[in-house]
Coordinates of C-alpha atoms and ligand atoms in Angstrom, one line a residue:
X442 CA 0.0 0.0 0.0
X443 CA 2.6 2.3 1.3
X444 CA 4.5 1.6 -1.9
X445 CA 1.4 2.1 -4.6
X446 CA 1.0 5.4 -2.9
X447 CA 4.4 6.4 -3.1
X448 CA 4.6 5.3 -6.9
X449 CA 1.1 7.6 -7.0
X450 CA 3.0 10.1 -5.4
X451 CA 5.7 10.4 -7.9
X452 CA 3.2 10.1 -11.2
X453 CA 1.1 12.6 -9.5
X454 CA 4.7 15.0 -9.3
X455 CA 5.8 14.4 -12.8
X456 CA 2.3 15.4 -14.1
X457 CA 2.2 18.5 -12.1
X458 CA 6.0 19.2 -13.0
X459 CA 5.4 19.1 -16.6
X460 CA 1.7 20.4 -16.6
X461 CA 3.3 23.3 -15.0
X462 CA 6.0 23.4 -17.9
X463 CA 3.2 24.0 -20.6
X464 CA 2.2 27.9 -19.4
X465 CA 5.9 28.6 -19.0
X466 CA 6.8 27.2 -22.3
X467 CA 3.7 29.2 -23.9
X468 CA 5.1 32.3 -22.6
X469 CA 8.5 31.7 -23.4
X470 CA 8.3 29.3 -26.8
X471 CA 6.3 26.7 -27.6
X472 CA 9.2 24.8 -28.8
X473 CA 11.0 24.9 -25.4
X474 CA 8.7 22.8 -23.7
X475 CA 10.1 20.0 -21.7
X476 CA 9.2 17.1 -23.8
X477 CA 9.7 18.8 -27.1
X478 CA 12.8 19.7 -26.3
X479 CA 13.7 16.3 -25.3
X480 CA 11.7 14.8 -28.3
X481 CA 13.4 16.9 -30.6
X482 CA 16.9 15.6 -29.3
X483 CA 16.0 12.4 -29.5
X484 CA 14.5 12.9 -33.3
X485 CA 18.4 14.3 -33.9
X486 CA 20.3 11.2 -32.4
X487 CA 17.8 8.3 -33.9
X488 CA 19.7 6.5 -36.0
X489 CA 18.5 7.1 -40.0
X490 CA 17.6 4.0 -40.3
X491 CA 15.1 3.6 -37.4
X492 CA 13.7 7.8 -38.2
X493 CA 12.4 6.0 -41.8
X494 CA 11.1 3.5 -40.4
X495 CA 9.2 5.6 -38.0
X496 CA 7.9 7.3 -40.7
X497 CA 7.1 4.5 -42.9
X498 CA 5.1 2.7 -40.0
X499 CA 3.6 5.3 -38.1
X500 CA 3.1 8.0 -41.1
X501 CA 2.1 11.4 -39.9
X502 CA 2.2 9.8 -36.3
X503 CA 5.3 9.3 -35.8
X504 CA 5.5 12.5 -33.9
X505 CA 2.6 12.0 -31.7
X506 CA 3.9 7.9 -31.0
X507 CA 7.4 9.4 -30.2
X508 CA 5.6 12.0 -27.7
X509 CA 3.5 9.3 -26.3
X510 CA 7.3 7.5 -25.8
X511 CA 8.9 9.8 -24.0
X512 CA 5.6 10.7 -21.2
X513 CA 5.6 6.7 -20.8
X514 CA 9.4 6.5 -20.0
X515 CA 8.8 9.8 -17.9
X516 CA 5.7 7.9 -15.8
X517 CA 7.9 5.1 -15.5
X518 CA 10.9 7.3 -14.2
X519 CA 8.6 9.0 -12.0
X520 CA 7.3 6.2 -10.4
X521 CA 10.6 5.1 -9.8
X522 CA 11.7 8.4 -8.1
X523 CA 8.4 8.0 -5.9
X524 CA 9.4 4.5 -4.5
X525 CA 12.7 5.5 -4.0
X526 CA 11.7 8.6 -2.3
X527 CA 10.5 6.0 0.7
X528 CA 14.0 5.3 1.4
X529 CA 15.4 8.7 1.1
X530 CA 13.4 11.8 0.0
X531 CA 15.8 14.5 -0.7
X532 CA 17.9 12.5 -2.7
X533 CA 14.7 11.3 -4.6
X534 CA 14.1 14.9 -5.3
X535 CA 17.2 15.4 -6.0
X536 CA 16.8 12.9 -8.7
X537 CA 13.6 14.7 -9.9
X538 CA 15.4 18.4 -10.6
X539 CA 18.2 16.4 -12.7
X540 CA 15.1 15.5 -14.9
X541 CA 14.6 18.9 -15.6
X542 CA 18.2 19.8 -16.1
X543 CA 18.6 17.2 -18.7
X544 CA 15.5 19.1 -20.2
X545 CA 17.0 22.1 -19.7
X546 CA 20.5 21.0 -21.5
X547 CA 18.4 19.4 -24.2
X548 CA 16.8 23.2 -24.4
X549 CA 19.9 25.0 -25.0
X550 CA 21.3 22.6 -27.3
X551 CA 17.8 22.9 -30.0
X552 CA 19.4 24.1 -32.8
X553 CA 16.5 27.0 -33.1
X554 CA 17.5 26.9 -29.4
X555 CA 16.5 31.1 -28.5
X556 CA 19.0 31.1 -25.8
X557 CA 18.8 30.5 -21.9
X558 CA 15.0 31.6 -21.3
X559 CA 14.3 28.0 -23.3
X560 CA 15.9 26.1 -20.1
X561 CA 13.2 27.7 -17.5
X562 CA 10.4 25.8 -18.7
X563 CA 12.5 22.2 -18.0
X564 CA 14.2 24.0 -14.8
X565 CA 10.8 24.8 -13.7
X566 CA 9.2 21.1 -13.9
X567 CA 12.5 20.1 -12.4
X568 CA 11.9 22.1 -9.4
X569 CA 8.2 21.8 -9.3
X570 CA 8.8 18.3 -9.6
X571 CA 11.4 17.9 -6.9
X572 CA 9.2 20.0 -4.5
X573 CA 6.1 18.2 -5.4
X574 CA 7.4 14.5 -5.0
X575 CA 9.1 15.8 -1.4
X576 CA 5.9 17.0 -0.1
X577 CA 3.5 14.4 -1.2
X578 CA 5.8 11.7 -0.2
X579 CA 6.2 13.1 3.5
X580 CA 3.1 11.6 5.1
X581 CA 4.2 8.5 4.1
X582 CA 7.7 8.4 5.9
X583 CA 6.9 10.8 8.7
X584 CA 4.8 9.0 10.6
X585 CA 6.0 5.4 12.7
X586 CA 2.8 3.0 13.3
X587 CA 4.3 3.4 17.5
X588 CA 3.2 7.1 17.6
X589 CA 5.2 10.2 17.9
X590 CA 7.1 12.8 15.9
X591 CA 9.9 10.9 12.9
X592 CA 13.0 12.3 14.0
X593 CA 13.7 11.7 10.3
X594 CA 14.2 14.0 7.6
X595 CA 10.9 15.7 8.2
X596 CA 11.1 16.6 11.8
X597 CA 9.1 19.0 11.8
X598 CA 6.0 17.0 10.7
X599 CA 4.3 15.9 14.2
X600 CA 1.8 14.0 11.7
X601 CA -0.8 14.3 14.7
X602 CA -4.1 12.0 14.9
X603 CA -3.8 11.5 11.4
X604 CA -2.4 7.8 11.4
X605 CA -3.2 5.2 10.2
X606 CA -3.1 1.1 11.4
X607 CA -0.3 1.1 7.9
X608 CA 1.7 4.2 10.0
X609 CA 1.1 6.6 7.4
X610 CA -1.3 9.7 7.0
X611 CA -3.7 8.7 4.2
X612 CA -5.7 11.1 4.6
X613 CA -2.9 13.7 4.4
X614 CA -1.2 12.0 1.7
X615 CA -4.9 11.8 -0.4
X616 CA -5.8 15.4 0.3
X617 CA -1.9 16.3 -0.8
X618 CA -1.8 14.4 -3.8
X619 CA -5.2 15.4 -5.2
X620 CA -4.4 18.9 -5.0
X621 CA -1.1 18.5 -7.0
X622 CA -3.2 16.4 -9.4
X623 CA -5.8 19.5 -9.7
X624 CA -3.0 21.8 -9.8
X625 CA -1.4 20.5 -12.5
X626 CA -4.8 20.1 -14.7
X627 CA -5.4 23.6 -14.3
X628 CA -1.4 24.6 -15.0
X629 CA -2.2 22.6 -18.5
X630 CA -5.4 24.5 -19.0
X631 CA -3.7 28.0 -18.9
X632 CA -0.8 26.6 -21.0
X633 CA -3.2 25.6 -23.7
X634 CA -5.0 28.6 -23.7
X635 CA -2.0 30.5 -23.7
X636 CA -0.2 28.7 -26.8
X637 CA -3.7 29.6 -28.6
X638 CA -3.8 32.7 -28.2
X639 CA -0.1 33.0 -29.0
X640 CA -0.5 30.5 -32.0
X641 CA -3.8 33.1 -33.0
X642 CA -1.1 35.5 -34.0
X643 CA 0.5 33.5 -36.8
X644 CA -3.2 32.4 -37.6
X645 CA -4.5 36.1 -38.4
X646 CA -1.1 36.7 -39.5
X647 CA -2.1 34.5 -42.3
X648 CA -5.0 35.1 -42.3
X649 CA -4.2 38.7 -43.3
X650 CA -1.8 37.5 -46.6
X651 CA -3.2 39.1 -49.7
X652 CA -1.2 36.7 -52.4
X653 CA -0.8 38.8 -55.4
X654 CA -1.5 37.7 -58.8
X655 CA 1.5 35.5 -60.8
X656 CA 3.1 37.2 -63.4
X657 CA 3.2 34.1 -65.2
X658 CA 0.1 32.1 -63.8
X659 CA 0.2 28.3 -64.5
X660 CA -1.5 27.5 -67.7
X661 CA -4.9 25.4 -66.9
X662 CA -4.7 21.4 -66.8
X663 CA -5.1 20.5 -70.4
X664 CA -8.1 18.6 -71.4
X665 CA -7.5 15.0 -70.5
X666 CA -4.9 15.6 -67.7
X667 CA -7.3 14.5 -65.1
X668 CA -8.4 11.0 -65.4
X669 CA -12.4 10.4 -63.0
X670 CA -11.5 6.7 -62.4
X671 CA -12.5 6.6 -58.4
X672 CA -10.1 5.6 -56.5
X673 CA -6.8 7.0 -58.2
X674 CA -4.9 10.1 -56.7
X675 CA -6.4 13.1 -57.6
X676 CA -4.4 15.1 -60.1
X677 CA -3.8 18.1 -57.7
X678 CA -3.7 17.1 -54.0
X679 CA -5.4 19.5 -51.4
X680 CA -3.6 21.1 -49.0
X681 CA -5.5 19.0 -46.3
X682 CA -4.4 15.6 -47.8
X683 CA -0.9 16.7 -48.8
X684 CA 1.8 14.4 -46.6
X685 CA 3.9 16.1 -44.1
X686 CA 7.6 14.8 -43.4
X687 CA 9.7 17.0 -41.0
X688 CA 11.0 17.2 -37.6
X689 CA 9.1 19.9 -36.0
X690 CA 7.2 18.6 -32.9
X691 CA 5.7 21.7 -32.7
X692 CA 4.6 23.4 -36.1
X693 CA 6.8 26.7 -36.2
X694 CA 4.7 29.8 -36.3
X695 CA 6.3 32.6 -38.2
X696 CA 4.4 36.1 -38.6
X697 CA 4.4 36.8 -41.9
X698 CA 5.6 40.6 -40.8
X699 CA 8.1 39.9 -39.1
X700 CA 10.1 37.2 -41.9
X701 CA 13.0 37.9 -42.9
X702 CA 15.5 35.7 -45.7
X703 CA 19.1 36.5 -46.1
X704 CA 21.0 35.0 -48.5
X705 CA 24.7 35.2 -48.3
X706 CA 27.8 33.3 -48.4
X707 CA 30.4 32.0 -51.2
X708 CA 30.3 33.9 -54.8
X709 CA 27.9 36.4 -53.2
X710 CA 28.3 40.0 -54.1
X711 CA 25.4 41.7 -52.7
X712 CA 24.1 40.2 -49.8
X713 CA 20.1 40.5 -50.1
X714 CA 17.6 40.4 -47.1
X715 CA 14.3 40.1 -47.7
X716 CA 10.8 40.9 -46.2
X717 CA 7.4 39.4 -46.6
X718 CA 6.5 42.2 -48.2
X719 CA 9.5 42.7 -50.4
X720 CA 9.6 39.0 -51.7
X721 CA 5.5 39.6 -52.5
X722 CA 6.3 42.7 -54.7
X723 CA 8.3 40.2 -57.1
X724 CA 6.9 39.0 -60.0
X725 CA 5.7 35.8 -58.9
X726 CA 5.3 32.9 -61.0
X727 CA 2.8 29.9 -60.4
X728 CA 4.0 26.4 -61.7
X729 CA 2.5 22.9 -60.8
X730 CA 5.4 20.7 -58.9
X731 CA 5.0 17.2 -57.8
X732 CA 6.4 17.0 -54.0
X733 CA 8.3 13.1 -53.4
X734 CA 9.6 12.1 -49.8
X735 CA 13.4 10.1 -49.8
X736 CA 11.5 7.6 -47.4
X737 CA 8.8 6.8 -49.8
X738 CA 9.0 3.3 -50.2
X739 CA 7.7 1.8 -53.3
X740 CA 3.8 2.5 -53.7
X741 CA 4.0 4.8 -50.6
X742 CA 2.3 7.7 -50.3
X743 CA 4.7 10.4 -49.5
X744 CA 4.1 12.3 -53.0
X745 CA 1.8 15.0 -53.6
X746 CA 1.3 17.4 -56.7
X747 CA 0.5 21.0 -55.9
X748 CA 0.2 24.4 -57.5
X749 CA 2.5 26.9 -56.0
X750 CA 2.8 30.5 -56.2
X751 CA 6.4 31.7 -55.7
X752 CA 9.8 33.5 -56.4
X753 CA 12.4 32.2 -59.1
X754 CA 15.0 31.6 -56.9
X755 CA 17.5 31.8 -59.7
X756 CA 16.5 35.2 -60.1
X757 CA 17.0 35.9 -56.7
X758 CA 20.4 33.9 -56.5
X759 CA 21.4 36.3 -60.1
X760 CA 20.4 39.3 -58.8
X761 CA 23.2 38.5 -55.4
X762 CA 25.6 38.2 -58.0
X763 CA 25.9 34.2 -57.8
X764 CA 26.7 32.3 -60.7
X765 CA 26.4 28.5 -60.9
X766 CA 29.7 26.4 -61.0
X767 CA 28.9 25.7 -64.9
X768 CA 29.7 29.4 -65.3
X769 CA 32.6 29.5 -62.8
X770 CA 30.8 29.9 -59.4
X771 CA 32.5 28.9 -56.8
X772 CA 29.8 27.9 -54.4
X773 CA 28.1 24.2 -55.9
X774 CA 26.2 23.9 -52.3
X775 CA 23.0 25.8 -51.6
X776 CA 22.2 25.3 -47.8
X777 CA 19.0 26.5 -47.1
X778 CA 18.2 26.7 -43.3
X779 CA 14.8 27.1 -41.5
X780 CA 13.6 28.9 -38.4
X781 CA 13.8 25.5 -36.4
X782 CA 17.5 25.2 -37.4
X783 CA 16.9 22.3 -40.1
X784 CA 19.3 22.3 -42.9
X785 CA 19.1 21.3 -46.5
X786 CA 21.3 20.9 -48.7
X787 CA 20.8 21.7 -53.0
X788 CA 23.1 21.5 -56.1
X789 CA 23.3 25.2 -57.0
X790 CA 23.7 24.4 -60.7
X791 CA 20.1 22.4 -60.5
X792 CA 18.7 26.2 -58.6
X793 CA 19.6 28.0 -61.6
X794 CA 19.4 25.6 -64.7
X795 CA 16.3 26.8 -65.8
X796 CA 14.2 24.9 -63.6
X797 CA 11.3 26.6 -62.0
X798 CA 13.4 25.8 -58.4
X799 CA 10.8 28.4 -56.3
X800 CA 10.8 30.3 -53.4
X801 CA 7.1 29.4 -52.9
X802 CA 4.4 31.8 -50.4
X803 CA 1.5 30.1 -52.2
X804 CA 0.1 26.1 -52.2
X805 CA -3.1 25.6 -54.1
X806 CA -4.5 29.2 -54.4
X807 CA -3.7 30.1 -50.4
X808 CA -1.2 31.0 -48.3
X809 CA 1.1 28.0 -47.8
X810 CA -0.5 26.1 -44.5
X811 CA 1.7 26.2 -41.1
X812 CA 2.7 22.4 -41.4
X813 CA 3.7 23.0 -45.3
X814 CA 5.9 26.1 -44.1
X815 CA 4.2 29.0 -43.4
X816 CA 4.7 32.2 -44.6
X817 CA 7.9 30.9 -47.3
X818 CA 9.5 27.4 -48.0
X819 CA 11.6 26.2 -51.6
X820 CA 10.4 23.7 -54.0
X821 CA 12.6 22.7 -56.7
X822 CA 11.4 20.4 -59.2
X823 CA 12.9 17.1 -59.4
X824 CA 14.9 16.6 -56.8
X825 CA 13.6 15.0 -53.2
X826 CA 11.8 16.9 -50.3
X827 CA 14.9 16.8 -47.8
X828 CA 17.2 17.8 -50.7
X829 CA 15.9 21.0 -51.5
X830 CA 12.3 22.1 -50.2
X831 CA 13.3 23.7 -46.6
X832 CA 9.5 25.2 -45.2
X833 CA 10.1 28.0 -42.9
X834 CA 12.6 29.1 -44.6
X835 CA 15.0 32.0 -43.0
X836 CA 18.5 31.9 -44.3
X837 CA 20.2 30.3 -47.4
X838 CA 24.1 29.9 -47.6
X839 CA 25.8 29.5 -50.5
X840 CA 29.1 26.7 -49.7
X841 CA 30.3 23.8 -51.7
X842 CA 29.7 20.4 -50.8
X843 CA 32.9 19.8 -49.9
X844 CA 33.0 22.5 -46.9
X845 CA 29.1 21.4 -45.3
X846 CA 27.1 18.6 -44.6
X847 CA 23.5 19.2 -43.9
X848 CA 21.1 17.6 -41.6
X849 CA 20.3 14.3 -43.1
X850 CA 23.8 14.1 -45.1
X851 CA 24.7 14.0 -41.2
X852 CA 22.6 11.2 -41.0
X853 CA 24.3 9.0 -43.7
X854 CA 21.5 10.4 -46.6
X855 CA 23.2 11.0 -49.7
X856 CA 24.4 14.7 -50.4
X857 CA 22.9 14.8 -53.7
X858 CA 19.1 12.7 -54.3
X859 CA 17.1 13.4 -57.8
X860 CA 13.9 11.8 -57.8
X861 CA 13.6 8.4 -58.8
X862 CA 11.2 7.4 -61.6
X863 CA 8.0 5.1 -59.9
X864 CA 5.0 4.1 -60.8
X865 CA 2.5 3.4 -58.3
X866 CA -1.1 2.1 -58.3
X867 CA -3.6 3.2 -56.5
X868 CA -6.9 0.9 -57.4
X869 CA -7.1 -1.5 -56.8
X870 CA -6.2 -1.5 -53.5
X871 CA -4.2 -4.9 -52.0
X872 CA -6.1 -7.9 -51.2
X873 CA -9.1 -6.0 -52.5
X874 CA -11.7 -8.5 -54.0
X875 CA -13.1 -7.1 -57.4
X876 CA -15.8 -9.0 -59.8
X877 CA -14.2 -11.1 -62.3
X878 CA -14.5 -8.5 -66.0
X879 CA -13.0 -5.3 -66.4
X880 CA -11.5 -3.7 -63.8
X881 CA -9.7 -0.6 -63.7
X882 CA -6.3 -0.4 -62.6
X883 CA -5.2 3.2 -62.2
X884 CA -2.5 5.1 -60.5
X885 CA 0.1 7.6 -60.9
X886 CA 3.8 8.1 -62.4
X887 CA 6.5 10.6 -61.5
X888 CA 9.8 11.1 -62.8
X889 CA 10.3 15.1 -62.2
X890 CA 11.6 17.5 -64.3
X891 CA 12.5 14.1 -66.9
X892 CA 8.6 13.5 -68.1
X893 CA 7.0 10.0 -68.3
X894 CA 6.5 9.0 -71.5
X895 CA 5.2 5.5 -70.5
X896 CA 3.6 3.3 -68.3
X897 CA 2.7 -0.4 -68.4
X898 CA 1.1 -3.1 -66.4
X899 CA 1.4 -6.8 -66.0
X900 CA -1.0 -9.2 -64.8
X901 CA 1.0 -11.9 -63.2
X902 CA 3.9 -13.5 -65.4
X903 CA 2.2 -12.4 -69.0
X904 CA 3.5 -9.6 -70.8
X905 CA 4.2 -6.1 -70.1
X906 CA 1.0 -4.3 -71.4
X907 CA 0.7 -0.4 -72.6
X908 CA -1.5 1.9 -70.0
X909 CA -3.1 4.7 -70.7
X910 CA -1.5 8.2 -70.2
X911 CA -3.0 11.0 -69.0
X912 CA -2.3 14.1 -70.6
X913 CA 1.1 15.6 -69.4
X914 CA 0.8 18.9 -67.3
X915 CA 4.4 19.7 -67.1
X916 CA 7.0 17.3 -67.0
X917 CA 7.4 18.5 -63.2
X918 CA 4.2 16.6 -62.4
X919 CA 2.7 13.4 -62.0
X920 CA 0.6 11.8 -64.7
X921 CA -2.4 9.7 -64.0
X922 CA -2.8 6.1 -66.0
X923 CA -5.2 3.8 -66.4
X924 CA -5.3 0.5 -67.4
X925 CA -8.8 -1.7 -68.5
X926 CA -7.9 -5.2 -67.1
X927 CA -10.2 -8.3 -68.1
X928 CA -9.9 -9.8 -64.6
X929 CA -10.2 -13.5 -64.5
X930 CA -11.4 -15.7 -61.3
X931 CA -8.3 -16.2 -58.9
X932 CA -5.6 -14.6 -57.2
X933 CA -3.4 -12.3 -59.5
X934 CA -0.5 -9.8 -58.9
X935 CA -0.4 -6.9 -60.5
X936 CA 2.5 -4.8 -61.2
X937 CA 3.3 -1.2 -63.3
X938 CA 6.6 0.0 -64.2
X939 CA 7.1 3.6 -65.8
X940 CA 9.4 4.7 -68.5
X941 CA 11.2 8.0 -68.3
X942 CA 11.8 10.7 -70.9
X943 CA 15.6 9.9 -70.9
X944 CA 14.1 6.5 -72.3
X945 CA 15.0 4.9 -69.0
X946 CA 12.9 2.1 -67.3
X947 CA 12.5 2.4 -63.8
X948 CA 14.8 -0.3 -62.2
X949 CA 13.3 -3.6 -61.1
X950 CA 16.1 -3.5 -59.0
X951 CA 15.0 -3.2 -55.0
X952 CA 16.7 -0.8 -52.9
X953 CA 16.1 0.6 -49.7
X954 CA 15.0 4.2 -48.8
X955 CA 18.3 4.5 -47.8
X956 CA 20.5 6.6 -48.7
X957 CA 18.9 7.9 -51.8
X958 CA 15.1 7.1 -52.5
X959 CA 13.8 3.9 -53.0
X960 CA 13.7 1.6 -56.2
X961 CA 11.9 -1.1 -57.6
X962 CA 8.5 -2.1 -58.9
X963 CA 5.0 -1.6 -57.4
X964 CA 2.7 -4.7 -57.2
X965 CA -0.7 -5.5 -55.9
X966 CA -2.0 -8.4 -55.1
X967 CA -6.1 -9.1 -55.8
X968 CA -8.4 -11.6 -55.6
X969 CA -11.4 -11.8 -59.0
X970 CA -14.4 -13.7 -58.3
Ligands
LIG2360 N1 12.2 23.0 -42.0 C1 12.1 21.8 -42.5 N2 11.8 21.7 -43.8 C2 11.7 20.5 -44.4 C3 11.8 19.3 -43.6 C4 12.0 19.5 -42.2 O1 12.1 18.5 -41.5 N3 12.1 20.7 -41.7 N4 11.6 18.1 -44.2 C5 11.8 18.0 -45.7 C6 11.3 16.8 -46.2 S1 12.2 15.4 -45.8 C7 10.3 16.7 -47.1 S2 9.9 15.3 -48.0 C8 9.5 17.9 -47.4 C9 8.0 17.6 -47.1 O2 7.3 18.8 -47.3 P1 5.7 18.7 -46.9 O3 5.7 18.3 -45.5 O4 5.2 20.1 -47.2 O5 5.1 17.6 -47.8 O6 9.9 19.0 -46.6 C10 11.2 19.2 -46.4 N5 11.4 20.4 -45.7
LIG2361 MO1 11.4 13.8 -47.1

């Protein structure tokens, strides 16, 4: 008994300690918060291999499982401390605060770190913690079953008439324990409500972005470029159905009025720093660009086709005075860095080859959502997500690859990743169980800023069979294909490859995610009856 409550007694702590982190955290930085920050260290010291798999099983949950994680460990932890605190309380305290300086450390080493106020929302569970678990655990050591003051630690606590047969003050120990339980509920109240009305800011922030017309609007979809067979990904993906792949545990939320870009470094001659404002009074272009993840595994579902609204970065780049190595630069390495202190890595020469490689403020007719990298983030054609299309943009670097290694190149991801060409299929779905006839196999193809030029199917071991194209947007885009199968009875695999402008088949070849994208063929398994 005396134990369960003393286990209570340190659950009951850590919940206050980091319930009471959340207000503190609002008022300082969201990002700060005690298991964000350790979260986000974690996130940085995952080994590649295990991060893709994270986000290959747990898709966009892979934050919220890793979240869930870390409180479990921290109940666990807590628990211990609580038991332990039966033996000696101080040093079980003790034990509590050194939580909350590992937070703290993990704080001040964030690379968007914002300097020592991020280590008072950890040094504050730490000590609410360490007071909480020493006060709640008192009536359980101070008082003996013989009677009389514990000349123990807590001397001072005469624990009268409130004994128990078990020689501890339950009541005490209830009415303690349920206050720092009520406490902390209410701490976590005011913290929420204080990160949204702090969050509101970037909101109406938003909310106030006027996106100006493009000077070169995106021509419309050409007849034909859609395909309406249900089931297969729609040409354009909305915003609310567009993946998400980063490391933020907490969505960065940048005022548009207060964003700032500066680009600088190697080959620059004119350092340029840009506002909101400035980089709206551009001439803007709109282009449709098909987004792919690195850890998109073959037939996965981290690619989505958008229209964006944006800044030719080469322009940009031209107007600092860079020139690409093919004309003598010196800097081949374009590091673009955002507010949460990601980094990403892309070849200079692919910025300013022609490409529409954008500096986009617009996805799908609206201001780029906060999760897609709110108010400015790059897309470049082509080449993969982690590679080149930093959201939240604040600073790009012009280096050489020799002289920096980005964030996932740290990680053993390959310095330089085009996208790979894949077809996928997207109806059937596996296993499903259509009539025997015609059924329509359907799906998409990308091979960015190459084309497709061809897709086909095969049903089982027969031969490779034409599909049907849908009209090319752009040659940055996905096209739709269709296939009309005459399904017979029985179990059948089905399997697409697609064929590249450059005339190239996409490998049957399986590799791994890692180090640069996925290869192989898609195949689906279905039963006709
Ligand atoms: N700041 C920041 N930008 C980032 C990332 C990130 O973790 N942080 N992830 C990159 C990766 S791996 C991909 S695939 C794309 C995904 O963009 P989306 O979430 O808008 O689909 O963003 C890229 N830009
Ligand atoms: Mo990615």
């Amino acid at each position: 008994m005396r134990g369960a409550a003393a286990a209570l007694a340190g659950l009951v702590s850590g919940y206050a300690a980091l319930a009471l982190a959340e207000p503190v955290a609002a008022v300082i930085r969201p990002e700060a918060g005690p298991v964000t920050v350790v979260g986000g260290a974690a996130v940085d010291r995952t080994p590649a291999a295990v991060k893709d798999w994270a986000i290959r099983t747990f898709g966009a949950d892979d934050k919220l499982v890793l979240q869930l994680g870390i409180l479990a460990v921290a109940a666990l932890l807590a628990m211990a401390l609580g038991l332990f605190a039966l033996r000696g309380r101080r040093t079980a305290a003790a034990g509590v605060f050194l939580f909350g300086l590992v937070g703290a450390v993990a704080a001040l080493n964030r690379p968007d770190s914002g300097g020592f106020a991020d280590a008072l929302p950890s040094l504050t569970a730490g000590l609410a913690g360490a007071a909480a678990l020493y006060v709640l655990t008192g009536p359980l050591v101070s008082f003996r079953p013989q009677g009389g003051p514990d000349a123990g630690e807590t001397g001072a606590d005469t624990g009268t008439g409130t004994g128990t047969a078990a020689g501890w003050s339950r009541r005490r120990f209830l009415l303690l324990t349920g206050a720092a339980a009520a406490f902390g509920t209410g701490a976590g109240a005011v913290g929420r409500a204080l990160a949204s009305a702090r969050s509101g800011d970037a909101i109406a922030s938003r909310a106030a972005v006027v996106l100006p017309s493009p000077v070169s609007p995106a021509p419309d979809l050409p007849p034909g470029a859609a395909l309406r067979v249900p089931g297969v990904s729609p040409f354009i993906t909305p915003n609310k159905d567009f993946y998400r792949v980063d490391t933020a545990l907490v969505v960065p939320r940048v005022p548009a009025d207060t964003w700032r870009l500066r680009i600088h470094g190697k080959g620059v001659r004119r350092e340029l720093n840009l506002s909101f404002e400035e980089l709206l009074a551009r001439p803007l272009v709109e282009r449709d660009i098909t987004l792919t993840c690195v850890s998109n595994e073959v037939g996965g579902p981290y690619a989505g086709n958008a229209r964006w609204l944006g800044a030719r970065l080469a322009d940009l780049l031209a107007e600092a005075g860079v020139r690409p190595p093919s004309q003598g630069g010196p800097a081949d390495q374009l590091v673009a860095r955002s507010v949460d202190g990601m980094t990403l890595g892309t070849p200079v020469e692919d910025v300013m080859d022609g490409r529409d490689a954008l500096l986009a403020v617009g996805m799908n007719g609206e201001p780029l959502p906060p999760a897609h990298g709110f108010p400015v983030r790059m897309v470049v054609p082509g080449l993969y997500g982690y590679v080149s299309a930093c959201k939240w943009i604040e600073d790009i670097e012009l280096t050489t690859f020799d002289a920096y290694d980005p964030y996932w190149v740290k990680r053993a991801w390959a310095p330089r990743a085009p996208v790979k060409t894949q077809a996928r299929i997207d109806t059937p779905k596996p296993f499903a169980r259509p009539a025997a006839g015609r059924v329509t196999v359907a799906g998409v193809a990308w091979a960015q800023h190459r084309g497709i030029d061809r897709v086909e199917l095969r049903i089982d071991d027969g031969p490779w069979q034409e599909a049907d194209l849908a009209t090319e947007d752009t040659r940055d885009t996905w096209r739709q294909w269709s296939y009309a199968w005459q399904a017979t009875a029985g179990t059948h695999t089905l399997t697409v490859r697609a064929t590249d402008r450059t005339g190239e088949t996409q490998t049957e070849r399986r590799a791994p995610t890692m180090p640069d994208g996925a290869s192989g063929r898609h195949s689906v398994v279905v039963m006709a009856g």
